Coordinates of C-alpha atoms in Angstrom, one line a residue:
X89 CA 18.9 -21.4 -10.8
X90 CA 22.2 -21.4 -9.5
X91 CA 23.9 -24.1 -6.7
X92 CA 24.5 -21.9 -4.7
X93 CA 20.0 -20.3 -4.3
X94 CA 19.3 -23.1 -2.7
X95 CA 15.0 -23.5 -1.1
X96 CA 13.9 -24.5 2.0
X97 CA 10.6 -25.7 0.9
X98 CA 9.9 -28.8 3.6
X99 CA 9.7 -26.1 6.7
X100 CA 8.5 -27.4 9.7
X101 CA 7.2 -24.2 11.1
X102 CA 5.8 -21.6 9.6
X103 CA 8.7 -18.3 10.4
X104 CA 8.2 -15.3 11.9
X105 CA 7.1 -12.3 9.9
X106 CA 11.2 -10.8 10.5
X107 CA 12.7 -13.2 9.4
X108 CA 10.6 -13.5 6.5
X109 CA 10.4 -10.7 5.7
X110 CA 14.4 -11.1 5.2
X111 CA 14.4 -14.1 3.2
X112 CA 12.0 -13.0 1.3
X113 CA 13.8 -10.2 1.0
X114 CA 17.0 -12.2 0.2
X115 CA 15.5 -14.0 -2.3
X116 CA 13.9 -11.5 -4.2
X117 CA 17.1 -9.2 -4.2
X118 CA 19.1 -12.2 -6.0
X119 CA 16.4 -13.4 -8.9
X120 CA 16.6 -9.0 -9.9
X121 CA 20.4 -9.1 -9.6
X122 CA 20.4 -12.4 -11.9
X123 CA 17.7 -10.4 -14.1
X124 CA 20.2 -7.7 -15.2
X125 CA 22.8 -9.3 -15.1
X126 CA 21.5 -11.9 -17.8
X127 CA 18.7 -10.0 -20.1
X128 CA 17.7 -12.9 -22.2
X129 CA 18.2 -15.4 -19.3
X130 CA 14.7 -17.7 -18.5
X131 CA 13.8 -18.7 -14.9
X132 CA 12.8 -22.3 -14.0
X133 CA 12.2 -24.0 -10.3
X134 CA 10.6 -20.7 -9.4
X135 CA 7.5 -22.9 -7.9
X136 CA 9.1 -23.9 -5.0
X137 CA 9.5 -20.2 -4.0
X138 CA 5.7 -19.2 -4.7
X139 CA 4.7 -22.3 -1.8
X140 CA 7.8 -21.2 0.1
X141 CA 6.1 -20.7 4.0
X142 CA 7.9 -17.5 4.0
X143 CA 6.7 -16.0 0.9
X144 CA 3.3 -17.1 1.7
X145 CA 3.3 -15.2 5.3
X146 CA 4.5 -11.9 3.3
X147 CA 1.9 -12.5 0.9
X148 CA -0.3 -12.5 4.3
X149 CA 0.7 -9.8 5.4
X150 CA 0.1 -7.9 2.1
X151 CA -3.6 -9.6 2.6
X152 CA -4.4 -8.5 5.6
X153 CA -2.9 -5.1 6.0
X154 CA -5.2 -4.2 3.3
X155 CA -8.2 -2.6 3.4
X156 CA -9.5 -4.0 0.9
X157 CA -9.4 -7.1 3.5
X158 CA -13.2 -6.5 5.0
X159 CA -14.5 -7.0 1.4
X160 CA -15.4 -11.4 0.4
X161 CA -14.9 -12.5 -2.1
X162 CA -17.7 -15.2 -4.1
X163 CA -16.8 -17.8 -0.4
X164 CA -18.0 -14.7 2.1
X165 CA -14.9 -14.9 3.9
X166 CA -13.3 -12.1 4.9
X167 CA -9.4 -12.4 6.7
X168 CA -10.9 -11.8 10.5
X169 CA -12.9 -14.5 9.7
X170 CA -10.5 -16.3 9.0
X171 CA -8.3 -14.9 12.0
X172 CA -11.4 -15.7 13.7
X173 CA -12.0 -19.4 12.9
X174 CA -9.5 -21.7 11.9
X175 CA -6.3 -19.2 11.8
X176 CA -4.1 -17.7 10.3
X177 CA -1.2 -20.5 10.2
X178 CA -4.4 -22.9 9.5
X179 CA -5.5 -21.5 6.5
X180 CA -1.8 -20.5 5.0
X181 CA -1.1 -24.4 5.7
X182 CA -3.6 -25.0 3.7
X183 CA -3.2 -22.9 0.8
X184 CA 0.4 -24.7 0.9
X185 CA -0.8 -28.1 0.4
X186 CA -2.6 -27.2 -2.4
X187 CA -0.3 -25.6 -4.5
X188 CA 2.6 -28.7 -3.9
X189 CA 0.4 -30.9 -4.6
X190 CA -1.2 -29.0 -7.4
X191 CA -4.5 -29.2 -6.5
X192 CA -4.9 -25.4 -6.1
X193 CA -8.1 -24.2 -8.8
X194 CA -8.6 -20.2 -8.0
X195 CA -12.6 -19.3 -8.0
X196 CA -14.5 -17.0 -9.9
X197 CA -13.9 -13.6 -8.7
X198 CA -16.9 -11.8 -7.8
X199 CA -17.6 -8.7 -9.6
X200 CA -18.6 -5.1 -8.5
X201 CA -19.9 -2.4 -9.8
X202 CA -18.0 1.1 -9.4
X203 CA -18.8 4.7 -10.4
X204 CA -15.9 6.4 -12.5
X205 CA -15.3 10.0 -13.2
X206 CA -17.2 9.9 -16.6
X207 CA -20.7 8.5 -15.2
X208 CA -19.5 4.8 -16.3
X209 CA -19.3 2.2 -14.2
X210 CA -16.3 0.3 -13.8
X211 CA -16.2 -3.6 -13.5
X212 CA -14.0 -4.7 -10.7
X213 CA -12.9 -8.0 -9.0
X214 CA -12.8 -9.2 -6.1
X215 CA -10.9 -13.1 -5.9
X216 CA -11.5 -14.7 -2.8
X217 CA -8.4 -14.8 0.1
X218 CA -7.0 -18.1 -0.8
X219 CA -6.9 -16.7 -4.2
X220 CA -5.6 -13.3 -3.0
X221 CA -2.2 -14.8 -0.9
X222 CA -1.7 -17.3 -4.0
X223 CA -2.4 -13.8 -6.5
X224 CA 0.6 -11.6 -3.8
X225 CA 3.1 -15.2 -3.5
X226 CA 3.3 -15.0 -7.4
X227 CA 3.8 -11.3 -7.6
X228 CA 6.1 -11.3 -4.9
X229 CA 8.5 -13.9 -7.4
X230 CA 7.9 -12.5 -10.3
X231 CA 8.1 -8.8 -9.6
X232 CA 11.8 -9.1 -9.0
X233 CA 12.4 -10.7 -12.1
X234 CA 10.3 -8.5 -14.7
X235 CA 11.3 -4.9 -12.8
X236 CA 15.0 -5.7 -14.0
X237 CA 13.3 -5.4 -18.0
X238 CA 11.2 -2.4 -17.4
X239 CA 11.6 0.5 -18.9
X240 CA 12.9 4.3 -16.2
X241 CA 9.5 5.9 -18.2
X242 CA 6.8 3.8 -16.3
X243 CA 5.8 4.9 -13.4
X244 CA 2.3 3.1 -12.0
X245 CA 2.2 0.4 -10.4
X246 CA 5.5 -0.5 -9.3
X247 CA 7.9 0.0 -6.2
X248 CA 10.1 3.2 -5.1
X249 CA 7.9 4.7 -8.5
X250 CA 4.8 7.1 -8.0
X251 CA 2.6 9.2 -9.5
X252 CA 4.6 12.4 -8.8
X253 CA 7.8 11.3 -11.1
X254 CA 5.8 11.3 -14.0
X255 CA 4.9 14.9 -12.8
X256 CA 7.8 15.8 -12.0
X257 CA 9.2 13.9 -15.9
X258 CA 6.1 15.2 -18.1
X259 CA 7.3 19.2 -16.0
X260 CA 10.9 18.8 -17.5
X261 CA 10.5 17.8 -20.9
X262 CA 7.6 20.4 -21.4
X263 CA 10.1 23.2 -19.9
X264 CA 12.2 22.4 -22.6
X265 CA 11.1 21.9 -26.9
X266 CA 8.6 19.6 -26.1
X267 CA 5.7 21.8 -27.2
X268 CA 2.9 19.8 -28.0
X269 CA 1.2 16.1 -26.2
X270 CA -0.1 13.3 -26.9
X271 CA -2.8 12.7 -23.9
X272 CA -3.9 9.1 -24.6
X273 CA -5.9 6.7 -22.8
X274 CA -6.6 2.9 -23.6
X275 CA -9.9 1.5 -23.4
X276 CA -11.0 -1.1 -21.0
X277 CA -7.1 -2.2 -20.4
X278 CA -7.9 -4.7 -18.1
X279 CA -10.8 -6.3 -19.8
X280 CA -9.1 -6.2 -23.2
X281 CA -5.9 -7.7 -22.7
X282 CA -4.9 -10.7 -24.9
X283 CA -3.6 -14.3 -23.2
X284 CA -1.9 -15.4 -25.4
X285 CA -0.1 -12.7 -26.1
X286 CA 0.6 -12.0 -22.6
X287 CA 1.5 -15.7 -21.6
X288 CA 3.7 -14.7 -24.7
X289 CA 5.9 -12.5 -22.7
X290 CA 6.0 -14.4 -19.6
X291 CA 7.0 -17.2 -21.4
X292 CA 9.6 -15.0 -22.6
X293 CA 11.7 -14.6 -18.9
X294 CA 9.2 -17.5 -17.3
X295 CA 10.1 -21.2 -18.4
X296 CA 8.6 -23.0 -14.9
X297 CA 5.9 -24.3 -16.8
X298 CA 3.9 -25.0 -13.3
X299 CA 4.2 -21.1 -12.8
X300 CA 3.1 -20.0 -16.1
X301 CA -0.2 -22.4 -15.2
X302 CA -0.6 -20.9 -11.9
X303 CA -1.1 -17.4 -13.9
X304 CA -3.6 -18.9 -16.7
X305 CA -5.9 -20.2 -13.9
X306 CA -6.5 -16.4 -12.4
X307 CA -6.5 -15.0 -16.0
X308 CA -9.2 -18.5 -16.2
X309 CA -11.1 -18.3 -13.2
X310 CA -14.2 -16.5 -14.6
X311 CA -16.2 -14.3 -13.0
X312 CA -19.2 -14.0 -10.4
X313 CA -21.5 -11.5 -12.0
X314 CA -23.8 -8.4 -9.8
X315 CA -26.7 -10.9 -11.2
X316 CA -25.7 -14.0 -10.2
X317 CA -24.2 -15.7 -13.4
X318 CA -20.9 -17.2 -14.4
X319 CA -19.3 -15.8 -17.1
X320 CA -15.9 -17.2 -18.9
X321 CA -12.8 -14.6 -18.7
X322 CA -12.0 -15.3 -22.5
X323 CA -9.6 -12.1 -22.5
X324 CA -8.3 -9.8 -19.8
X325 CA -6.7 -9.7 -16.8
X326 CA -9.8 -8.6 -13.2
X327 CA -9.2 -5.2 -12.5
X328 CA -9.3 -5.5 -8.5
X329 CA -6.6 -8.8 -8.4
X330 CA -2.9 -8.5 -6.9
X331 CA -1.4 -10.2 -9.9
X332 CA -3.8 -7.8 -12.3
X333 CA -1.4 -3.6 -11.9
X334 CA 1.8 -6.2 -12.5
X335 CA 0.5 -7.8 -15.6
X336 CA -0.6 -4.8 -17.0
X337 CA 2.3 -3.5 -16.9
X338 CA 3.8 -7.0 -18.9
X339 CA 1.2 -6.5 -21.0
X340 CA 2.0 -2.4 -21.5
X341 CA 6.4 -2.4 -21.8
X342 CA 5.4 -4.4 -25.5
X343 CA 4.9 -0.1 -25.8
X344 CA 7.6 0.3 -23.5
X345 CA 9.7 -1.2 -25.2
X346 CA 8.9 0.7 -29.0
X347 CA 10.2 3.7 -27.8
X348 CA 13.1 3.0 -25.1
X349 CA 14.7 1.3 -28.5
X350 CA 13.6 4.5 -30.6
X351 CA 15.1 6.8 -28.0
X352 CA 18.0 4.9 -27.7
X353 CA 19.1 4.4 -31.0
X354 CA 17.6 8.2 -32.5
X355 CA 17.5 10.3 -29.5
X356 CA 19.7 9.2 -27.0
X357 CA 22.0 12.9 -26.7
X358 CA 21.6 15.5 -28.4
X359 CA 23.6 15.6 -31.6
X360 CA 21.6 13.1 -32.5
X361 CA 18.5 15.1 -31.7
X362 CA 19.8 18.9 -32.8
X363 CA 20.8 16.1 -36.0
X364 CA 16.8 15.3 -36.2
X365 CA 15.5 19.1 -35.5
X366 CA 17.3 20.7 -38.8
X367 CA 16.2 17.9 -40.8
X368 CA 12.6 18.4 -39.5
X369 CA 12.3 15.5 -38.1
X370 CA 10.1 15.0 -34.3
X371 CA 12.1 14.0 -30.4
X372 CA 10.2 12.8 -28.5
X373 CA 9.4 10.6 -25.2
X374 CA 6.8 8.5 -23.8
X375 CA 6.1 8.8 -20.1
X376 CA 3.6 6.2 -19.4
X377 CA 2.1 5.8 -15.6
X378 CA -0.6 2.2 -15.7
X379 CA -2.9 2.6 -19.0
X380 CA -2.8 6.1 -19.4
X381 CA 0.5 8.1 -20.7
X382 CA 1.5 11.1 -22.2
X383 CA 4.0 11.2 -25.3
X384 CA 6.0 14.9 -25.6
X385 CA 6.7 15.9 -29.0
X386 CA 8.8 18.4 -30.2
X387 CA 8.1 19.9 -33.9
X388 CA 4.3 20.0 -35.2
X389 CA 1.2 19.0 -34.8
X390 CA 1.3 16.6 -37.0
X391 CA 4.0 14.9 -35.6
X392 CA 2.3 14.3 -32.9
X393 CA -1.0 12.8 -34.5
X394 CA 1.5 10.8 -36.6
X395 CA 2.6 8.8 -33.4
X396 CA -1.3 7.6 -32.9
X397 CA -0.9 5.5 -35.3
X398 CA 2.1 3.8 -34.5
X399 CA 1.0 3.9 -30.8
X400 CA -2.1 2.0 -32.2
X401 CA 0.2 -0.1 -34.3
X402 CA 2.2 -1.6 -31.4
X403 CA -1.2 -2.3 -29.2
X404 CA -2.8 -4.3 -31.4
X405 CA -1.2 -7.9 -30.8
X406 CA -1.6 -7.4 -27.0
X407 CA -5.0 -6.5 -27.7
X408 CA -5.9 -3.0 -27.3
X409 CA -6.7 -0.4 -28.5
X410 CA -6.6 3.2 -27.8
X411 CA -9.4 5.0 -26.1
X412 CA -10.6 8.3 -28.7
X413 CA -12.7 10.1 -26.4
X414 CA -9.4 9.9 -24.6
X415 CA -6.9 10.7 -26.4
X416 CA -5.9 13.9 -28.3
X417 CA -2.7 15.9 -29.5
X418 CA -2.9 19.3 -27.3
X419 CA -0.3 22.4 -27.5
X420 CA 1.5 22.6 -23.5
X421 CA -0.4 26.6 -24.0
X422 CA -3.5 24.9 -23.6
X423 CA -2.8 22.5 -20.9
X424 CA -4.4 19.2 -20.4
X425 CA -5.4 17.3 -17.1
X426 CA -2.7 14.5 -16.1
X427 CA -3.4 11.9 -12.7
X428 CA -5.1 14.9 -11.8
X429 CA -2.9 17.5 -12.7
X430 CA -3.5 19.7 -15.0
X431 CA -0.3 21.0 -17.0
X432 CA 0.0 23.8 -18.9
X433 CA 2.6 27.0 -19.5
X434 CA 1.6 29.8 -18.7
X435 CA 3.1 33.6 -18.5
X436 CA 4.5 34.0 -15.0
X437 CA 2.7 37.5 -13.8
X438 CA 4.5 40.8 -13.7
X439 CA 7.5 39.6 -16.5
X440 CA 7.6 38.6 -20.4
X441 CA 8.8 34.9 -19.3
X442 CA 7.1 31.5 -19.6
X443 CA 6.7 28.7 -17.7
X444 CA 5.0 25.2 -17.2
X445 CA 2.9 25.3 -14.4
X446 CA 1.1 22.2 -12.6
X447 CA -1.8 22.6 -10.1
X448 CA -5.0 20.0 -9.6
X449 CA -7.2 19.9 -12.3
X450 CA -10.9 21.3 -12.3
X451 CA -11.9 18.2 -11.7
X452 CA -9.7 17.3 -8.7
X453 CA -10.9 20.3 -7.5
X454 CA -14.6 19.8 -7.9
X455 CA -14.3 16.1 -5.9
X456 CA -13.1 16.9 -2.2
X457 CA -15.5 19.8 -2.5
X458 CA -17.9 17.6 -3.2
X459 CA -16.3 15.1 0.0
X460 CA -16.8 18.3 1.3
X461 CA -20.4 19.2 1.0
X462 CA -21.4 15.7 1.8
X463 CA -20.1 15.0 5.0
X464 CA -21.8 18.8 5.9
X465 CA -25.7 18.1 4.8
X466 CA -28.8 18.3 7.0
X467 CA -28.7 14.2 6.8
X468 CA -25.4 14.5 9.0
X469 CA -26.3 16.6 11.8
X470 CA -26.7 13.5 13.9
X471 CA -22.6 13.2 13.8
X472 CA -20.8 13.3 16.3
X473 CA -18.9 17.7 15.3
X474 CA -15.5 15.6 16.8
X475 CA -16.2 13.1 13.9
X476 CA -16.8 15.6 11.1
X477 CA -13.8 17.9 12.0
X478 CA -11.3 14.5 12.5
X479 CA -13.1 12.5 8.5
X480 CA -12.2 16.1 6.5
X481 CA -9.0 16.6 8.5
X482 CA -7.9 12.9 7.1
X483 CA -9.6 13.8 3.2
X484 CA -8.0 17.2 3.8
X485 CA -4.7 15.5 4.5
X486 CA -4.9 13.4 1.7
X487 CA -6.0 16.1 -0.9
X488 CA -2.9 18.6 0.9
X489 CA -0.3 15.7 0.2
X490 CA -1.5 14.8 -3.3
X491 CA -1.7 18.3 -4.4
X492 CA 1.5 19.4 -1.9
X493 CA 3.7 20.3 -5.2
X494 CA 2.1 22.0 -7.6
X495 CA 1.8 26.2 -7.9
X496 CA -2.1 26.2 -6.5
X497 CA -2.1 28.7 -3.4
X498 CA -5.7 30.7 -4.7
X499 CA -7.3 27.1 -5.7
X500 CA -5.8 25.8 -1.5
X501 CA -7.2 29.2 -0.1
X502 CA -10.6 28.7 -1.4
X503 CA -11.3 25.8 -0.1
X504 CA -10.0 26.2 2.7
X505 CA -12.6 29.0 3.1
X506 CA -15.2 26.8 0.8
X507 CA -14.2 23.8 4.0
X508 CA -14.9 26.8 6.8
X509 CA -17.9 28.2 5.4
X510 CA -19.1 24.6 5.4
X511 CA -17.8 23.5 8.6
X512 CA -19.4 27.0 10.2
X513 CA -23.1 27.0 8.5
X514 CA -22.9 22.6 9.7
X515 CA -22.4 23.5 12.9
X516 CA -24.8 26.7 12.9
X517 CA -27.2 24.2 12.0
X518 CA -26.6 21.2 14.4
X519 CA -26.2 23.7 17.7
X520 CA -28.9 26.3 16.3
X521 CA -26.5 28.8 17.4
X522 CA -26.5 32.5 17.1
X523 CA -23.0 33.1 14.6
X524 CA -21.3 35.2 17.5
X525 CA -21.8 32.2 20.2
X526 CA -20.5 30.3 18.0
X527 CA -17.7 32.1 17.1
X528 CA -17.1 32.3 21.0
X529 CA -17.7 28.7 21.2
X530 CA -16.0 27.3 18.1
X531 CA -14.1 28.6 16.4
X532 CA -10.0 28.7 17.5
X533 CA -8.3 31.3 15.2
X534 CA -5.8 30.4 12.6
X535 CA -6.4 26.6 13.3
X536 CA -8.0 25.3 10.2
X537 CA -5.8 26.5 7.8
X538 CA -4.1 25.3 4.9
X539 CA -0.8 26.6 5.6
X540 CA 1.7 26.6 3.0
X541 CA 5.3 27.7 2.3
X542 CA 7.3 28.8 -0.4
X543 CA 9.5 26.5 -2.0
X544 CA 12.2 27.0 -5.0
X545 CA 12.9 23.7 -6.6
X546 CA 16.2 25.2 -9.1
X547 CA 15.8 22.8 -12.2
X548 CA 15.0 23.0 -15.6
X549 CA 12.3 26.2 -14.9
X550 CA 13.2 27.6 -12.0
X551 CA 9.8 28.6 -11.2
X552 CA 8.8 27.9 -7.1
X553 CA 6.7 25.4 -6.5
X554 CA 4.6 25.2 -3.0
X555 CA 4.3 23.0 -0.9
X556 CA 1.5 22.8 1.5
X557 CA 0.4 21.1 4.9
X558 CA -3.0 21.2 6.4
X559 CA -2.8 21.6 10.2
X560 CA -6.8 20.3 10.6
X561 CA -9.1 21.8 13.6
X562 CA -8.5 21.5 17.2
X563 CA -10.9 19.9 18.6
X564 CA -10.9 20.7 23.0
X565 CA -10.8 17.6 24.7
X566 CA -14.4 18.9 26.6
X567 CA -17.2 18.8 23.6
X568 CA -18.8 20.4 23.5
X569 CA -16.0 23.2 24.5
X570 CA -17.7 25.5 27.2
X571 CA -16.0 29.1 26.9
X572 CA -13.7 29.2 29.3
X573 CA -11.6 26.6 27.7
X574 CA -10.7 29.3 25.7
X575 CA -10.0 32.1 27.6
X576 CA -6.6 31.3 29.1

């Protein structure tokens, strides 16, 4: 490490949140610049940063501010219990002492089974609060280093990147001549990553054996199953840990590097791509979001089929394989689902031109309708109407904001009508009054609406994209509202 980047590991007191944020951001900027300037550099003496009070303070803030702070690990301790018990500084000091003395030992993660959209169950591992803080500190140190190596085609679990960026890139390429799509999914990615191959990729950048030993300890911590037995973790990184997304991206970067190198060598400019087309060779581009990815291809269907075997060969050394049920080759005219969106090329109504449209997928529409239906059952009649409207407002606002960039006016109107029908039916059942009285007392005209405004993005296809905004139901200050409240 450079001489001008000394780290104060012997701080006498814990810094404030603001000072800790500035210190961590300054150090992360240095690490990222050094990694980007020298692609072959290996970093040493990083363990002192993991133990630094500023890094542990920011790690605690991220753990405490996460929604999972209410969920305990195998020690049954939550963030709230630690805050009201021994206190934050005493807890962080205990974690720091264990890290600096090299006696810190991660505990097994608590396994929780959550349902998937396909009907199967997903294994979720919940670490203890102490392990989460230590993992967050390690991530703060490692992420800026490996961000310098990650390719631009990767969008999942990375700072300043989101799912919409991946959808926009797919829209751009499919609006060109990339008509065939290899839609792929890695089977049990977080559970099947080979530890040896993952540690080898870590050693390519990290030479601090203490940091490598700590990461390996997290990988080998084990799992406390739902039946109460403890199982060892031979492969994989527990899905649910703070460090797991970064480790998964490091493992899957082997796929990004392979296709990025091929693109740079043979398809980087228009002349190279046109030459490949003249000789009947395909051009292709990888877009990945975590373990879901697509490869858009120019040429014939057989070219996309050949890439399936190529991807399998690249992933095999990492202990990963493609899911046969979720991996297929489709034409852009037939459409495919990716990250909740349905992407398909269709003829524009009233013209002979075809454009690529993105809209909410069938599963996404069914999921939001199911949530609305669940909250408007007869079994929820004991809820206060204000609670119901507030909950549905948050749910629909989040859903509409995620799908706000899409040609989906009819879909949003259908969900709006469905939600309004469910709410009015729920109110009639709760108050047992007729429709005219219900309309006079409860219905404010034009307040329950998914409004939209047309926005034209001048891109590859120059299509009109609709931006949706959910205003929500206006709850009167007096509940139940009186007719006089609506006469003014």
